[in-house]
């Protein structure tokens, strides 16, 4: 679950700076998609909480949805473990540097579009 939230957060952070123009053109569609994703994630978190309550009452409880999500998480964790930190650390650095460069370029573009009187051109 932490991996899903982490990836979603990074995606939102990078998408905000790089695809803002495309999202603006999408108009009302982008907030609805984001709301739908938040609804799905929130529903899963609530369902997982309900599962945890059931496990507290009976440790033998199983759930196919939670088991499937756990299996997917194990596959991802194993894949990341097999890649190792020597590959992941540079990839993360590239992602962070890219986000920083995009943000800086965007700030420069906004500065150029503002004239001396402080109004946008």
PDB file of C-alpha atoms in Angstrom:
ATOM      1  CA  UNK A   1       0.000   0.000   0.000  1.00  0.00           C
ATOM      2  CA  UNK A   2       2.882   2.355   0.766  1.00  0.00           C
ATOM      3  CA  UNK A   3       4.386   1.666  -2.642  1.00  0.00           C
ATOM      4  CA  UNK A   4       1.100   2.539  -4.356  1.00  0.00           C
ATOM      5  CA  UNK A   5       0.768   5.804  -2.435  1.00  0.00           C
ATOM      6  CA  UNK A   6       4.434   6.658  -3.066  1.00  0.00           C
ATOM      7  CA  UNK A   7       4.205   6.038  -6.801  1.00  0.00           C
ATOM      8  CA  UNK A   8       0.929   7.952  -7.012  1.00  0.00           C
ATOM      9  CA  UNK A   9       2.474  10.918  -5.179  1.00  0.00           C
ATOM     10  CA  UNK A  10       5.553  10.981  -7.404  1.00  0.00           C
ATOM     11  CA  UNK A  11       3.406  10.668 -10.522  1.00  0.00           C
ATOM     12  CA  UNK A  12       1.199  13.565  -9.436  1.00  0.00           C
ATOM     13  CA  UNK A  13       4.240  15.697  -8.587  1.00  0.00           C
ATOM     14  CA  UNK A  14       5.888  15.070 -11.955  1.00  0.00           C
ATOM     15  CA  UNK A  15       2.676  15.238 -13.962  1.00  0.00           C
ATOM     16  CA  UNK A  16       1.712  18.580 -12.462  1.00  0.00           C
ATOM     17  CA  UNK A  17       4.797  20.230 -13.868  1.00  0.00           C
ATOM     18  CA  UNK A  18       5.109  18.446 -17.207  1.00  0.00           C
ATOM     19  CA  UNK A  19       1.594  17.793 -18.386  1.00  0.00           C
ATOM     20  CA  UNK A  20      -0.261  20.799 -17.018  1.00  0.00           C
ATOM     21  CA  UNK A  21      -1.022  22.040 -20.528  1.00  0.00           C
ATOM     22  CA  UNK A  22      -2.528  18.731 -21.553  1.00  0.00           C
ATOM     23  CA  UNK A  23      -4.518  18.499 -18.351  1.00  0.00           C
ATOM     24  CA  UNK A  24      -5.882  22.013 -18.816  1.00  0.00           C
ATOM     25  CA  UNK A  25      -7.084  21.043 -22.270  1.00  0.00           C
ATOM     26  CA  UNK A  26      -8.760  18.003 -20.791  1.00  0.00           C
ATOM     27  CA  UNK A  27     -10.834  20.469 -18.753  1.00  0.00           C
ATOM     28  CA  UNK A  28     -13.350  18.799 -16.495  1.00  0.00           C
ATOM     29  CA  UNK A  29     -12.033  15.325 -17.283  1.00  0.00           C
ATOM     30  CA  UNK A  30      -8.794  15.559 -15.263  1.00  0.00           C
ATOM     31  CA  UNK A  31     -10.427  16.369 -11.892  1.00  0.00           C
ATOM     32  CA  UNK A  32     -12.932  13.584 -12.427  1.00  0.00           C
ATOM     33  CA  UNK A  33     -10.195  11.060 -13.182  1.00  0.00           C
ATOM     34  CA  UNK A  34      -8.228  12.235 -10.141  1.00  0.00           C
ATOM     35  CA  UNK A  35     -11.343  12.037  -7.999  1.00  0.00           C
ATOM     36  CA  UNK A  36     -12.054   8.545  -9.281  1.00  0.00           C
ATOM     37  CA  UNK A  37      -8.520   7.422  -8.450  1.00  0.00           C
ATOM     38  CA  UNK A  38      -8.785   8.927  -4.973  1.00  0.00           C
ATOM     39  CA  UNK A  39     -12.105   7.179  -4.514  1.00  0.00           C
ATOM     40  CA  UNK A  40     -10.600   3.828  -5.532  1.00  0.00           C
ATOM     41  CA  UNK A  41      -7.578   4.271  -3.270  1.00  0.00           C
ATOM     42  CA  UNK A  42      -9.786   5.393  -0.387  1.00  0.00           C
ATOM     43  CA  UNK A  43     -12.107   2.430  -0.902  1.00  0.00           C
ATOM     44  CA  UNK A  44      -9.134   0.059  -0.848  1.00  0.00           C
ATOM     45  CA  UNK A  45      -7.766   1.639   2.335  1.00  0.00           C
ATOM     46  CA  UNK A  46     -11.185   1.365   4.007  1.00  0.00           C
ATOM     47  CA  UNK A  47     -11.540  -2.233   2.827  1.00  0.00           C
ATOM     48  CA  UNK A  48      -8.054  -3.029   4.129  1.00  0.00           C
ATOM     49  CA  UNK A  49      -8.990  -1.506   7.490  1.00  0.00           C
ATOM     50  CA  UNK A  50     -12.089  -3.672   7.623  1.00  0.00           C
ATOM     51  CA  UNK A  51      -9.904  -6.694   6.763  1.00  0.00           C
ATOM     52  CA  UNK A  52      -7.532  -5.827   9.619  1.00  0.00           C
ATOM     53  CA  UNK A  53     -10.484  -5.664  12.042  1.00  0.00           C
ATOM     54  CA  UNK A  54     -11.617  -9.101  10.861  1.00  0.00           C
ATOM     55  CA  UNK A  55      -8.089 -10.483  11.301  1.00  0.00           C
ATOM     56  CA  UNK A  56      -7.993  -9.152  14.862  1.00  0.00           C
ATOM     57  CA  UNK A  57     -11.149 -11.129  15.615  1.00  0.00           C
ATOM     58  CA  UNK A  58     -10.049 -14.281  13.772  1.00  0.00           C
ATOM     59  CA  UNK A  59      -6.413 -14.622  12.658  1.00  0.00           C
ATOM     60  CA  UNK A  60      -7.375 -17.377  10.191  1.00  0.00           C
ATOM     61  CA  UNK A  61      -9.378 -14.935   8.029  1.00  0.00           C
ATOM     62  CA  UNK A  62      -8.324 -14.778   4.387  1.00  0.00           C
ATOM     63  CA  UNK A  63      -9.461 -12.430   1.666  1.00  0.00           C
ATOM     64  CA  UNK A  64      -8.867 -12.893  -2.069  1.00  0.00           C
ATOM     65  CA  UNK A  65      -8.573  -9.147  -2.787  1.00  0.00           C
ATOM     66  CA  UNK A  66      -6.024  -8.577  -0.024  1.00  0.00           C
ATOM     67  CA  UNK A  67      -4.167 -11.751  -1.006  1.00  0.00           C
ATOM     68  CA  UNK A  68      -3.990 -10.577  -4.644  1.00  0.00           C
ATOM     69  CA  UNK A  69      -2.775  -7.118  -3.616  1.00  0.00           C
ATOM     70  CA  UNK A  70      -0.202  -8.760  -1.327  1.00  0.00           C
ATOM     71  CA  UNK A  71       0.992 -10.997  -4.144  1.00  0.00           C
ATOM     72  CA  UNK A  72       1.343  -8.016  -6.490  1.00  0.00           C
ATOM     73  CA  UNK A  73       3.258  -6.132  -3.815  1.00  0.00           C
ATOM     74  CA  UNK A  74       5.597  -9.108  -3.310  1.00  0.00           C
ATOM     75  CA  UNK A  75       6.258  -9.308  -7.065  1.00  0.00           C
ATOM     76  CA  UNK A  76       7.082  -5.592  -7.186  1.00  0.00           C
ATOM     77  CA  UNK A  77       9.233  -5.803  -4.055  1.00  0.00           C
ATOM     78  CA  UNK A  78      11.113  -8.809  -5.437  1.00  0.00           C
ATOM     79  CA  UNK A  79      11.643  -7.021  -8.767  1.00  0.00           C
ATOM     80  CA  UNK A  80      12.977  -3.921  -6.986  1.00  0.00           C
ATOM     81  CA  UNK A  81      15.142  -6.111  -4.761  1.00  0.00           C
ATOM     82  CA  UNK A  82      16.605  -7.924  -7.752  1.00  0.00           C
ATOM     83  CA  UNK A  83      17.395  -4.620  -9.496  1.00  0.00           C
ATOM     84  CA  UNK A  84      19.160  -3.386  -6.384  1.00  0.00           C
ATOM     85  CA  UNK A  85      20.088   0.045  -5.068  1.00  0.00           C
ATOM     86  CA  UNK A  86      22.934   0.536  -7.565  1.00  0.00           C
ATOM     87  CA  UNK A  87      20.313   0.895 -10.313  1.00  0.00           C
ATOM     88  CA  UNK A  88      17.450   2.375  -8.288  1.00  0.00           C
ATOM     89  CA  UNK A  89      19.421   5.210  -6.678  1.00  0.00           C
ATOM     90  CA  UNK A  90      20.591   6.699 -10.007  1.00  0.00           C
ATOM     91  CA  UNK A  91      17.074   6.317 -11.448  1.00  0.00           C
ATOM     92  CA  UNK A  92      15.613   8.163  -8.481  1.00  0.00           C
ATOM     93  CA  UNK A  93      18.296  10.844  -8.838  1.00  0.00           C
ATOM     94  CA  UNK A  94      17.445  11.260 -12.534  1.00  0.00           C
ATOM     95  CA  UNK A  95      13.745  11.552 -11.686  1.00  0.00           C
ATOM     96  CA  UNK A  96      14.395  14.158  -9.023  1.00  0.00           C
ATOM     97  CA  UNK A  97      16.794  16.145 -11.210  1.00  0.00           C
ATOM     98  CA  UNK A  98      14.306  16.045 -14.080  1.00  0.00           C
ATOM     99  CA  UNK A  99      11.520  17.321 -11.853  1.00  0.00           C
ATOM    100  CA  UNK A 100      13.814  20.077 -10.557  1.00  0.00           C
ATOM    101  CA  UNK A 101      14.892  21.082 -14.094  1.00  0.00           C
ATOM    102  CA  UNK A 102      11.299  21.160 -15.352  1.00  0.00           C
ATOM    103  CA  UNK A 103      10.231  23.279 -12.405  1.00  0.00           C
ATOM    104  CA  UNK A 104      13.140  25.665 -12.909  1.00  0.00           C
ATOM    105  CA  UNK A 105      12.446  25.990 -16.644  1.00  0.00           C
ATOM    106  CA  UNK A 106       8.796  26.647 -15.910  1.00  0.00           C
ATOM    107  CA  UNK A 107       9.703  29.353 -13.383  1.00  0.00           C
ATOM    108  CA  UNK A 108      11.987  31.018 -15.946  1.00  0.00           C
ATOM    109  CA  UNK A 109       9.232  30.957 -18.556  1.00  0.00           C
ATOM    110  CA  UNK A 110       6.804  32.552 -16.101  1.00  0.00           C
ATOM    111  CA  UNK A 111       9.392  35.211 -15.224  1.00  0.00           C
ATOM    112  CA  UNK A 112       9.860  36.084 -18.917  1.00  0.00           C
ATOM    113  CA  UNK A 113       6.117  36.394 -19.450  1.00  0.00           C
ATOM    114  CA  UNK A 114       5.867  38.967 -16.654  1.00  0.00           C
ATOM    115  CA  UNK A 115       6.700  42.480 -17.825  1.00  0.00           C
ATOM    116  CA  UNK A 116       8.427  45.190 -15.794  1.00  0.00           C
ATOM    117  CA  UNK A 117       5.155  46.469 -14.335  1.00  0.00           C
ATOM    118  CA  UNK A 118       4.375  43.073 -12.842  1.00  0.00           C
ATOM    119  CA  UNK A 119       1.616  42.188 -15.276  1.00  0.00           C
ATOM    120  CA  UNK A 120       1.613  39.067 -17.337  1.00  0.00           C
ATOM    121  CA  UNK A 121       2.169  39.586 -21.048  1.00  0.00           C
TER     122      UNK A 121
END
